[in-house]
Coordinates of C-alpha atoms in Angstrom, one line a residue:
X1 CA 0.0 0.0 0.0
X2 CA 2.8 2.4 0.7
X3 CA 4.9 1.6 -2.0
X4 CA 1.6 2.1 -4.5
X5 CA 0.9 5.1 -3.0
X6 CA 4.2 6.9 -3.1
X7 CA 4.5 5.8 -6.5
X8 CA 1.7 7.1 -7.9
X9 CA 2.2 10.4 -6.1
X10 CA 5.8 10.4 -7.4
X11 CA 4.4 10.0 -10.8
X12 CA 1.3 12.4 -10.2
X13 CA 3.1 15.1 -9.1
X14 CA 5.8 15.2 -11.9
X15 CA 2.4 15.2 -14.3
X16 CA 1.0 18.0 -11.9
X17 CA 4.4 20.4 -12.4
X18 CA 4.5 19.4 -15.9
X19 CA 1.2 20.6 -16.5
X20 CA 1.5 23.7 -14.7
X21 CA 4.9 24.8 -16.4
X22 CA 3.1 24.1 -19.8
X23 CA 0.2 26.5 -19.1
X24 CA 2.5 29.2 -17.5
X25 CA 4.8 28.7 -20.3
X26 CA 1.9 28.8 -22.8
X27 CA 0.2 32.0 -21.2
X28 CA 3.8 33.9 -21.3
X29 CA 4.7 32.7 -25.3
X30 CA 1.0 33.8 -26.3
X31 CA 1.3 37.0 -24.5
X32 CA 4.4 37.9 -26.8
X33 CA 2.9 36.8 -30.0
X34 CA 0.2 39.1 -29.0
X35 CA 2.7 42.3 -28.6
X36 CA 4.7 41.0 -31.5
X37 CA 1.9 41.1 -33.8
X38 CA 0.1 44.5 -32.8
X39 CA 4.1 46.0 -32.9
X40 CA 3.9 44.7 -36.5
X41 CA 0.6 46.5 -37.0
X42 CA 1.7 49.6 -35.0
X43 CA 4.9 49.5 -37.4
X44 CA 2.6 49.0 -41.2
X45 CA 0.3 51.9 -40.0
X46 CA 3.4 54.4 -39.0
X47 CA 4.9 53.5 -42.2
X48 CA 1.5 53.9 -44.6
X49 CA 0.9 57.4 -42.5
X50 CA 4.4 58.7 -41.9
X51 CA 4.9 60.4 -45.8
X52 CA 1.7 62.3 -44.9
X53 CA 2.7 63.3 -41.5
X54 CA 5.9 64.6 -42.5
X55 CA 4.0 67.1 -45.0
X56 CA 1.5 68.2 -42.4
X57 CA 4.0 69.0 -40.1
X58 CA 6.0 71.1 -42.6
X59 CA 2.7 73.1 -44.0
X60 CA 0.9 73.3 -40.8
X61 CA 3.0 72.0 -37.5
X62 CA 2.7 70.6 -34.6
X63 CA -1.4 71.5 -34.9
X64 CA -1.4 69.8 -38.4
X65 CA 0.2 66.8 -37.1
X66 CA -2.2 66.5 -34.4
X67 CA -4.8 67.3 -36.7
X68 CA -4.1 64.4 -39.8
X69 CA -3.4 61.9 -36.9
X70 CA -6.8 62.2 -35.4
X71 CA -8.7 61.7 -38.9
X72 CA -6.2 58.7 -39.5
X73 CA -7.6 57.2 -35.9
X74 CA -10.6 57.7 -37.2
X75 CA -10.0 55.0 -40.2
X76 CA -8.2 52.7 -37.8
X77 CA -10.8 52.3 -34.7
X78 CA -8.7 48.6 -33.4
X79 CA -6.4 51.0 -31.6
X80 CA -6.2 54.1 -30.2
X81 CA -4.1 56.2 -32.3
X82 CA -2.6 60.1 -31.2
X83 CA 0.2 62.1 -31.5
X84 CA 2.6 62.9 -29.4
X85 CA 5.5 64.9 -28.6
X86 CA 8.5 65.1 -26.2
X87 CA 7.9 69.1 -26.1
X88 CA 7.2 69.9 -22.2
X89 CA 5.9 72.8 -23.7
X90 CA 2.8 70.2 -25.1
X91 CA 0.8 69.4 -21.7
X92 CA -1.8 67.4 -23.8
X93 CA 0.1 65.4 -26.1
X94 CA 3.3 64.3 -23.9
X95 CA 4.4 61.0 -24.2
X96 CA 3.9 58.6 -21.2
X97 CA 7.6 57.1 -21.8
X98 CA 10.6 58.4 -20.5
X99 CA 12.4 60.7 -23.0
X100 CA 15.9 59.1 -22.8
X101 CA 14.0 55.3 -24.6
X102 CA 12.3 57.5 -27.0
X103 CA 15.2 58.9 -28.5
X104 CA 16.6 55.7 -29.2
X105 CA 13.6 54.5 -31.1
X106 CA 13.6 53.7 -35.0
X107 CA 10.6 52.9 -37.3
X108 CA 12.2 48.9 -36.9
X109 CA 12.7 48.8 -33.5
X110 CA 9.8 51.3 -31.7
X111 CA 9.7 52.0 -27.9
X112 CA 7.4 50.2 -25.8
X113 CA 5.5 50.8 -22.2
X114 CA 2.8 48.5 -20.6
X115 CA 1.1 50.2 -18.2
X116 CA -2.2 50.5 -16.4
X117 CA -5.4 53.1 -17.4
X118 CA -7.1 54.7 -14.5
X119 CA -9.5 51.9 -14.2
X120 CA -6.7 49.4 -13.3
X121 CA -6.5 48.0 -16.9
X122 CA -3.5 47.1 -18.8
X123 CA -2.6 48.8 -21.7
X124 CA 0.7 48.3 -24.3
X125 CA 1.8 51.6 -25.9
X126 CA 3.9 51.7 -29.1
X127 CA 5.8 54.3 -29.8
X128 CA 6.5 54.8 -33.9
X129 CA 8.8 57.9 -34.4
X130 CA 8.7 60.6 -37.4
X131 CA 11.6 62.2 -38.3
X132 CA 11.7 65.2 -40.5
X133 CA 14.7 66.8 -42.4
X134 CA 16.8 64.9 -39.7
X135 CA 15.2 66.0 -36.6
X136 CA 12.8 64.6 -34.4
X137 CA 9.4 65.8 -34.8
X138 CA 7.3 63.4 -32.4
X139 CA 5.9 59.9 -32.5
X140 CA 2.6 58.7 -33.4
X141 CA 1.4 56.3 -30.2
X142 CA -1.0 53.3 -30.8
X143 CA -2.6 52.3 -27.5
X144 CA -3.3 49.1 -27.0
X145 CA -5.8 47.3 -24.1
X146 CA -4.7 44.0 -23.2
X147 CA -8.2 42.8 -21.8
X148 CA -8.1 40.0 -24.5
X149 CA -4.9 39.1 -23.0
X150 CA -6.0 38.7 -19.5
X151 CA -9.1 37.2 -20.1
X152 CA -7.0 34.6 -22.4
X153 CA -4.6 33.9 -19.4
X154 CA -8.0 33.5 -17.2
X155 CA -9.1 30.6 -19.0
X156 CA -5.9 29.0 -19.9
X157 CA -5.3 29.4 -15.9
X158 CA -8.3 27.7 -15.5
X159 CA -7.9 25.0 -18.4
X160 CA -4.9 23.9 -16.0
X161 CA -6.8 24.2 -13.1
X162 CA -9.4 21.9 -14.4
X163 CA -6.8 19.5 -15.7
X164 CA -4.4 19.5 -12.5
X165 CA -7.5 18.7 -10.1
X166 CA -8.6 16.0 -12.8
X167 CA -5.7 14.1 -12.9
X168 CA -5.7 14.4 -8.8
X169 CA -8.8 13.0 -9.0
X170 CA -7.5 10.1 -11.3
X171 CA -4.8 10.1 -8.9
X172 CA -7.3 9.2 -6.2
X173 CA -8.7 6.4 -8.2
X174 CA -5.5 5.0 -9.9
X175 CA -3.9 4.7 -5.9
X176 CA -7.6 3.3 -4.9
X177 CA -7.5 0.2 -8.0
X178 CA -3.6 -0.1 -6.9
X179 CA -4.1 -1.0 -3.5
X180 CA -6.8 -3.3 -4.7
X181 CA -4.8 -4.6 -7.0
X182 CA -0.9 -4.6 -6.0
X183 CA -1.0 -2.9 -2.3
X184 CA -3.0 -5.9 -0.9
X185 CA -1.5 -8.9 -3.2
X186 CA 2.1 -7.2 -1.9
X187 CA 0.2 -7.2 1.9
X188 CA 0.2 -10.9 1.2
X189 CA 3.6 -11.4 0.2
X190 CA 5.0 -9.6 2.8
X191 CA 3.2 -11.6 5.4
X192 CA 4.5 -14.8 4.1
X193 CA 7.7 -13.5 4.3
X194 CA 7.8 -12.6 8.1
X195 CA 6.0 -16.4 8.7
X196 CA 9.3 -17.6 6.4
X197 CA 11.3 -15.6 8.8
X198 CA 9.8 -17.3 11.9
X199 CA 10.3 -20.6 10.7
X200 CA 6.7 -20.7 9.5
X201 CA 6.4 -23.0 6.7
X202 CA 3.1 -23.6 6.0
X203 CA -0.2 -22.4 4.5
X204 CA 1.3 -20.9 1.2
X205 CA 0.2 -17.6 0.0
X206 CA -2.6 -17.3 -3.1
X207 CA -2.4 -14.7 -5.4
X208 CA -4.3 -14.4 -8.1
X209 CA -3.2 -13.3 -11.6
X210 CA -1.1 -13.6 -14.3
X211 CA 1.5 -11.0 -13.8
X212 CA 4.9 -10.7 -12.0
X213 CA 3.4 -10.5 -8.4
X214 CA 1.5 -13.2 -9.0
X215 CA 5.1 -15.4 -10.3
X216 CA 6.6 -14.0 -7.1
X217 CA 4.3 -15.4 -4.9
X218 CA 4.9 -19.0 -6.4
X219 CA 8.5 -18.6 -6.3
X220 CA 7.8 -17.5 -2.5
X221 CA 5.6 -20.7 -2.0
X222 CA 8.8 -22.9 -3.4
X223 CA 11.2 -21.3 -1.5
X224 CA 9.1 -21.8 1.5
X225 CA 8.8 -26.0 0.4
X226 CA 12.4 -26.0 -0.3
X227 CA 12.9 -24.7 3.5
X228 CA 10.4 -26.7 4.8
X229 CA 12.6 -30.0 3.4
X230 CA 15.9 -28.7 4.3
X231 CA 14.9 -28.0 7.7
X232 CA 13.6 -31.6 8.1
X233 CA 16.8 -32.8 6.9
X234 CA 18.7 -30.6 9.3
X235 CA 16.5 -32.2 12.0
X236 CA 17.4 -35.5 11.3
X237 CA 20.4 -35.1 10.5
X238 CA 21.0 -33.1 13.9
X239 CA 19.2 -36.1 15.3
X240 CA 21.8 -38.1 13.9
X241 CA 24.9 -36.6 15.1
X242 CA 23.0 -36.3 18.9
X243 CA 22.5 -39.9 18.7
X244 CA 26.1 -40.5 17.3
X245 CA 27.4 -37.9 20.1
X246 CA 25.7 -39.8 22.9
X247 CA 27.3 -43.1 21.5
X248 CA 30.8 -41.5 21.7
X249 CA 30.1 -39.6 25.3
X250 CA 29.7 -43.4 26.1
X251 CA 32.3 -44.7 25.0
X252 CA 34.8 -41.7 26.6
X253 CA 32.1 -42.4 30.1
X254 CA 33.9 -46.0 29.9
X255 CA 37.4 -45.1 28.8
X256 CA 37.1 -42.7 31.8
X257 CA 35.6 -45.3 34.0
X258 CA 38.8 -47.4 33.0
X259 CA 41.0 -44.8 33.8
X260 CA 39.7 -44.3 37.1
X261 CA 40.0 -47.4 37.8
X262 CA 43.3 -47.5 36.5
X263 CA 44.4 -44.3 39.0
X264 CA 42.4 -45.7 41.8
X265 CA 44.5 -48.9 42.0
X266 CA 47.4 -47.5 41.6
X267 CA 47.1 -44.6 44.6
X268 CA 45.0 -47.0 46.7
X269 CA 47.3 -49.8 46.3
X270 CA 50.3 -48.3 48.2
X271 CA 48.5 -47.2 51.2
X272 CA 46.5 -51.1 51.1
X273 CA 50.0 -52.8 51.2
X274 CA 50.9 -50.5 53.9
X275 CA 47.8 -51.3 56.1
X276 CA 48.1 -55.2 55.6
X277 CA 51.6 -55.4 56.5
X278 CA 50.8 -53.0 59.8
X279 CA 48.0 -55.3 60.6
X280 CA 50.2 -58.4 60.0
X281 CA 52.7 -57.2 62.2
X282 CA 50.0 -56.7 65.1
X283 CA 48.4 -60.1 64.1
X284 CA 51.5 -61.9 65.0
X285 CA 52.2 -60.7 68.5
X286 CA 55.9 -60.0 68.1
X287 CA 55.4 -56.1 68.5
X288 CA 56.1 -54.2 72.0
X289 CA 53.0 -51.8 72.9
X290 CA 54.5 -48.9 71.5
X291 CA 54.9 -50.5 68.6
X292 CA 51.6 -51.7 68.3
X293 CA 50.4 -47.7 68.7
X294 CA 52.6 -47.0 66.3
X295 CA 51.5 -49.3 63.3
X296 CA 47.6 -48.1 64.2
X297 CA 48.8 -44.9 63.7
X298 CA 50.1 -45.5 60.2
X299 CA 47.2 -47.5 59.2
X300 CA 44.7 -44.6 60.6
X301 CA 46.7 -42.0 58.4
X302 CA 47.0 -44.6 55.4
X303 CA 43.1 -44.8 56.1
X304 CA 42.8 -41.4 55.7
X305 CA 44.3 -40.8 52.9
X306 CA 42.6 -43.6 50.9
X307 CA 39.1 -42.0 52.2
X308 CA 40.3 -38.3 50.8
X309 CA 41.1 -40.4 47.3
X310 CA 37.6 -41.7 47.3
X311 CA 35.5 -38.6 48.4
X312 CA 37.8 -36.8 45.4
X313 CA 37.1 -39.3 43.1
X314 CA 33.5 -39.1 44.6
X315 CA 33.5 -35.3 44.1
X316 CA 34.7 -35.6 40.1
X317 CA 32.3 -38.6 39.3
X318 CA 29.2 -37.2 40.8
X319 CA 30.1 -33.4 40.7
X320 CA 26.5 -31.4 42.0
X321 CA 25.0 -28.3 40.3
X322 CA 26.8 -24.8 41.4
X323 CA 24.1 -23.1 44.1
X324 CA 24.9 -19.7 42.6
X325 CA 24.4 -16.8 44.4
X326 CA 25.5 -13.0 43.4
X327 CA 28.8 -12.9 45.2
X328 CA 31.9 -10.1 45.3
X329 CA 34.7 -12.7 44.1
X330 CA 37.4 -10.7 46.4
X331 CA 35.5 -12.1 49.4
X332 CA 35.9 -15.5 48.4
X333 CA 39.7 -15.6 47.1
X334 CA 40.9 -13.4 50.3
X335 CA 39.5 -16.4 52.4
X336 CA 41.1 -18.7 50.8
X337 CA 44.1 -16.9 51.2
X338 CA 43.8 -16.5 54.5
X339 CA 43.1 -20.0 55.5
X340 CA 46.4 -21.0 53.1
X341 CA 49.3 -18.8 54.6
X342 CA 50.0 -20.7 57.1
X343 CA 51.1 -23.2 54.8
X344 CA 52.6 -20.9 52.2
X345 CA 55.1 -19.8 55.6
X346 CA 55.7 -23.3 56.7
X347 CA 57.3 -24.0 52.7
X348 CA 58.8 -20.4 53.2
X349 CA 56.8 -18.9 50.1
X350 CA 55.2 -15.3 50.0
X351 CA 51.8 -15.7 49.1
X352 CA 50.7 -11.9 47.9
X353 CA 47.2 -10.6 46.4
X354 CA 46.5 -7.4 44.6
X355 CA 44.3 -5.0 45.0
X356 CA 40.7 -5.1 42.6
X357 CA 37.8 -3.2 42.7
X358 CA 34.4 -4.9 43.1
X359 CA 34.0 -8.3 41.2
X360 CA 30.6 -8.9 41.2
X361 CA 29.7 -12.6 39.5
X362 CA 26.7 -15.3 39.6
X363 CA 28.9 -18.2 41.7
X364 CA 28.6 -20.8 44.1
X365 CA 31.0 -19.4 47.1
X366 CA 31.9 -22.8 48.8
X367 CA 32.8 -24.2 45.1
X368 CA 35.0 -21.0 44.3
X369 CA 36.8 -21.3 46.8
X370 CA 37.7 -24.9 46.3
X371 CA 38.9 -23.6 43.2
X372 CA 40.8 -21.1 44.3
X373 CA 42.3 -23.3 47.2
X374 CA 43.4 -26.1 45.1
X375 CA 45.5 -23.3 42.3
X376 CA 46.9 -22.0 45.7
X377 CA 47.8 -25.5 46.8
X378 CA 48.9 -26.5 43.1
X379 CA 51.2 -23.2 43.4
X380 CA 52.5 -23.7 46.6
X381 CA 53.3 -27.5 46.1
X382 CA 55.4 -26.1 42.7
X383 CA 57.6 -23.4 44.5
X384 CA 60.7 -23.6 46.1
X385 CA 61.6 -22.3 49.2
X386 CA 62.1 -18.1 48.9
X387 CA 59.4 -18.2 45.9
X388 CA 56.7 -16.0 45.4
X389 CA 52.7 -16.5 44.3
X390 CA 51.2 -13.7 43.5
X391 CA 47.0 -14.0 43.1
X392 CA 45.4 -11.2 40.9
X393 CA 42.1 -10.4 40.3
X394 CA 40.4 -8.0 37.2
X395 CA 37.7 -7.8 34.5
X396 CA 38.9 -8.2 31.1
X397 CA 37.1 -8.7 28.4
X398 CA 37.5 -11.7 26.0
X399 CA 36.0 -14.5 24.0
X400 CA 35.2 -18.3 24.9
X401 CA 38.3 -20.8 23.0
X402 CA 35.8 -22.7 22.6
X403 CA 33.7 -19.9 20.6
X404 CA 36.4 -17.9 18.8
X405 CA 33.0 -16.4 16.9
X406 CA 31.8 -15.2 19.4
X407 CA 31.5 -11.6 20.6
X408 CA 34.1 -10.4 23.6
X409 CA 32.3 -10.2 26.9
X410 CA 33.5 -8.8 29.9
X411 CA 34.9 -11.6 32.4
X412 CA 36.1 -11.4 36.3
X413 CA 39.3 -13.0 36.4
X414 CA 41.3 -15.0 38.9
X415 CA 44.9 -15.1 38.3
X416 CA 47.7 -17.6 40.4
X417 CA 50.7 -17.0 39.3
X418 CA 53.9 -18.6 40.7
X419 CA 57.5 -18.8 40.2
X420 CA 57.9 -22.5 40.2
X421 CA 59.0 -25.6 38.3
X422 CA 56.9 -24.8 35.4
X423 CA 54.7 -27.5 33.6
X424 CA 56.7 -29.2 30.3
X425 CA 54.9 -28.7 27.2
X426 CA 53.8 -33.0 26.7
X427 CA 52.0 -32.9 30.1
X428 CA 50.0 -29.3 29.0
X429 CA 47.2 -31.8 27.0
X430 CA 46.4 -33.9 30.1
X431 CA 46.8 -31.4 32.7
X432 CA 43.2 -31.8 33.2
X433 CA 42.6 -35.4 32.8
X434 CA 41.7 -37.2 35.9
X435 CA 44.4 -38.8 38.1
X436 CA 47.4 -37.1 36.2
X437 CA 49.6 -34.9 38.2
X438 CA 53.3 -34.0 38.1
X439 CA 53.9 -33.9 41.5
X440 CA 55.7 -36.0 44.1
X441 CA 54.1 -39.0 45.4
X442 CA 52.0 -38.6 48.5
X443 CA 51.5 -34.3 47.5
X444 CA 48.0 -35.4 45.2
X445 CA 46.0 -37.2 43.7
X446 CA 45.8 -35.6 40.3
X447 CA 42.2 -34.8 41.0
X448 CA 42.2 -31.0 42.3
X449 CA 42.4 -30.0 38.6
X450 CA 39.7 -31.8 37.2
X451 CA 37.2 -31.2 40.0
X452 CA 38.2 -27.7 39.4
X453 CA 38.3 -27.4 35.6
X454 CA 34.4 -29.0 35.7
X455 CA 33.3 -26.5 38.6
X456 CA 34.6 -23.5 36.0
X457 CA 32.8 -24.9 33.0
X458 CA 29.6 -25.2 35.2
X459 CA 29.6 -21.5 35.7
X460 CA 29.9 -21.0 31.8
X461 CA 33.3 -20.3 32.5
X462 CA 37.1 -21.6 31.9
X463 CA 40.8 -21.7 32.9
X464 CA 43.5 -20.6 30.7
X465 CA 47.1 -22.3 31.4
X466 CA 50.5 -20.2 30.5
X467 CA 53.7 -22.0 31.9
X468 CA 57.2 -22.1 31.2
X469 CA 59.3 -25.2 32.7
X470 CA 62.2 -23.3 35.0
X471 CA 60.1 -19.8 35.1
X472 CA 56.9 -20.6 36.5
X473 CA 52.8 -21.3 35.6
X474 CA 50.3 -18.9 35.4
X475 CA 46.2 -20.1 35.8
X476 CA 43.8 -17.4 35.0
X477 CA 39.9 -18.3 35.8
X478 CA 37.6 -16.8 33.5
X479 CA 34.0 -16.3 35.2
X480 CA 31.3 -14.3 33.5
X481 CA 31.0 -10.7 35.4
X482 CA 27.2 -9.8 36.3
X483 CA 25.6 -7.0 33.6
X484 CA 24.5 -4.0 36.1

């Protein structure tokens, strides 16, 4: 409908213009016809009169010129005929043109005034000079009213009037039969297109006719189809890959599965030896009583540390859902902080933190900070005696590795950086994996950075690993900030 309608006033009011320059333009040329011919007339009758005049103003003067001019008038009633003179001594025959035109007029080109009669009607005066024995005698003046003019310009002015408001009025209809007739059928198409762009498919558009709108809409109605089949073959094939991506998530479940099992029997089978030869001893009877306390001792810590292997492994196999809560991440990493320098001094590391402003992020605080703790740990475990860890925190914006696409967001960031052993470049690929760890036996159980890595991703988040071997590893913890 809009499109119809600007058209046709686009085209309408070019028509409208046109029309009106035509009967300006046509007015203006027939107005000087109208001077050019009675200037031709003004110019036969000076010509056929002007021997005469020249006599009479010889024999008889200015009074004889007067005199042969009125009976000459008298022949030639289509104008008004007199003579005048640029004498100021003549107050009833002065010319009504200023002297200085009149002087430079000729019998070929005469001087000219349009002006106005008492009444308020125009009038064109035509000036024809007569010369006699080289001087200038006067001019004879042929007055002529332009009412035929004006009341031509009236009805060509209304001719155009008439026409203008008639094609407005064809306007009117032409914009009326176009919305009927391409507004609505275009109403139609553009409907089908916004149910295309919703992933509508269905009930295809009918428009009648046998004309390019009408071709559009079937082409619409096939594009549509073609859609409609693509988008079921995306669906199964999406079904597809799901159902082949479930297959391989089982088979990695029991690969992982084996590897656990793997790991557990190898950390849990040092500590088992230990307790069955402590209990053997006791069994036989050959110990003293302090020894006795002794070997329960070892197999209570020994114990322990195979129930700490199976809550971890507990903790990575059947991780819970974060209980997030809007929390200033500064809170969390200065407790864990706080609860770790005792250890950091007991190794003879300086465990330092930077200042941040507020970090404001959607986390689970207890899981955070098992997080944070196990980095700190992982750091501390790494340095040497006189090192330095130094935990930062900042916003920064970035983009997901796993979404290089995507658009940078901004992210709060947790960064433990320490001036340890460094990680060699074959163990960077499995530094995640279950059970792996480069540290010393009895120091872990290669489970800290897994738990940790699938606590991160559950917060839509990730850790980014930078390590030289000799200089030191750097973990930075990506979390998504809260939007204000």
């Amino acid at each position: 409908m809009k499109l119809t309608a600007k058209i046709v006033g686009i085209f309408l009011l070019g028509i409208v213009l046109l029309t009106a320059l035509f009967g300006y333009l046509t007015v203006q040329s027939e107005y000087q016809q109208f001077k050019r011919i009675k200037e031709q007339n003004a110019a036969s009758l000076g010509n056929e009169v002007r021997e005469t005049l020249v006599v009479a103003w010889k024999d008889q003067g200015h009074q004889g010129a007067i005199r042969l001019v009125r009976d000459f008038a008298n022949r030639h009633q289509q104008m008004i005929i007199r003579w005048v003179t640029t004498d100021e001594g003549q107050t009833t025959s002065r010319a009504d043109i200023p002297k200085k035109e009149l002087d430079l007029a000729t019998p070929e080109t005469m001087a000219t005034l349009t002006t106005q009669d008492p009444e308020g009607n125009e009038q064109y005066l035509i000036y024809y000079p007569i010369d006699v024995e080289s001087s200038r005698a006067g001019y004879v003046e042929f007055k002529v009213p332009l009412n035929d003019v004006a009341e031509y310009t009236r009805l060509t002015t209304y001719r155009t009037t008439a026409i203008i408001v008639g094609m407005l009025l064809c306007g009117v209809v032409i914009i009326t039969l176009g919305v009927r007739m391409v507004g609505r059928r275009l109403d139609k198409l553009v409907e089908k297109t916004k149910r295309i762009s919703q992933g509508d498919f269905s009930e295809p558009v009918e428009i009648s006719g046998d004309d390019e709108i009408s071709e559009l809409g079937a082409a619409l109605n096939q594009m549509s189809d073609t859609l409609f089949q693509q988008q079921q073959e995306l669906a199964a094939a999406s079904s597809a890959r799901i159902s082949a991506m479930e297959q391989l998530r089982h088979v990695d479940r029991l690969k992982t599965v084996g590897r656990l099992a793997s790991g557990m029997a190898h950390e849990l089978g040092t500590p088992l030896n230990v307790v069955s030869g402590r209990a053997g001893l006791i069994a036989s009877n050959r110990l003293s009583d302090e020894e006795v306390r002794d070997s329960a001792l070892v197999i209570k810590s020994e114990a322990d540390r195979m129930a700490t292997i199976i809550r971890q492994l507990l903790d990575f196999a059947r991780r819970r859902p974060p209980q997030q809560s809007l929390v200033d991440i500064r809170d969390v990493v200065s407790t864990a902080i706080n609860l770790l320098r005792p250890m950091a001094h007991q190794r003879d590391v300086e465990l330092t933190a930077t200042d941040s402003v507020p970090l404001i992020a959607a986390v689970d605080p207890a899981q955070l900070q098992q997080v944070v703790t196990n980095l700190i740990v992982n750091a501390i475990h790494a340095s040497s005696p006189g090192g330095q860890i130094r935990v930062s925190l900042f916003k920064q914006a970035a983009t997901p590795p796993t979404d290089s696409q995507a658009a940078p967001r901004e992210y709060c960031c947790i960064q433990v950086e320490d001036q340890g052993t460094g990680i060699a470049d074959e163990a960077m690929p499995h530094l995640f994996d279950p059970f792996f760890t480069t540290k010393e036996v009895g120091e872990g159980t290669g489970l800290g950075l897994s738990v940790s890595y699938g606590i991160i991703e559950d917060h839509h988040g990730w850790i980014d690993v930078q390590s030289q071997v000799g200089e030191g590893s750097r973990f930075t913890v990506y979390l998504p900030a809260q939007v204000d």
